[in-house]
Amino acid sequence: MVAVPPHVWKLVSITLAILWIVSLFIPVAAQQTYGGPSWVRGWELLTIGWMGPFIGQFGWFANILIWITLACLARTVGPSEGFTFWLAGSLLLLTINSAFWSTIPDSAGRHPIVAFGAGYYLWMCAVGVSGVALILRTFLDGRSREE
């Protein structure tokens, strides 16, 4: 099997970083408030997301792990298999946890989410695909070393 050139992984890393950054500036979710639905942007969630574990939502931690993953993808030599599977597995578990996100807390209480915006789906794509890409890179790099 032919190894994928390192510049391809750098391009994948840059593309996923751009998706993540764009997700910060577009609507992520509409919450039901007392005055009607109110859209929340990604950067707003990024600022309060660290409090997510208090309501059982741990997806915010993927915002840290995705940058470690993208750095690993952009490197000329990929990380060890053990680190890859820990990092990618953590990202995928956090993505699954975020799929069950249903409320947004604020100073007035917890508001149910009535709709998800494009920012939510871009974020999910960037985080999930980065984990899969890291596993794929490790698998393909290992196969090319065996040949």
Steps between C-alpha positions, in 0.01 A plus 500: 500500500632846412547739792308826494748791464535722810383809310159335452463461877599865545228599255247286688611661826465853359156422353372363832643802686316733263173309557546531876576874481202568271275313745581766761348782297172352379189394694536174688170453680170674561393496859144549616495809720212689654496746210514227231784313330844656529801387291834442668828525307794265542725751671235557766489129576879484499508754783253314723562142388756424767205489742337221297606217735264645763209397276657184356634656179871443443522593130679828571817305581511394134591863422832439672558149364425597139802734493727224631354270235548754221860553608557123486347485152715788375827348624724317256498191723178394670469421873529156657210260463414509869482879509306506173230266625472680834472842333270392217286291734462795737395727212247251371352445847471875553332532159247233599440679832434823307244325282276475808527868589151635579519812718699823526549639850520872571431733790123450459522120516520216249328558167409215264657497155231526233728487191861443406678731259776445247765584760401195705534270200831657390639455850381139517655434158833664589534314829375161381688500170825608670481192724428270207776664292754442777408130522512473121841665485641266764353198324631605157843598634529163677399310186755684287779425754414129493547481122 
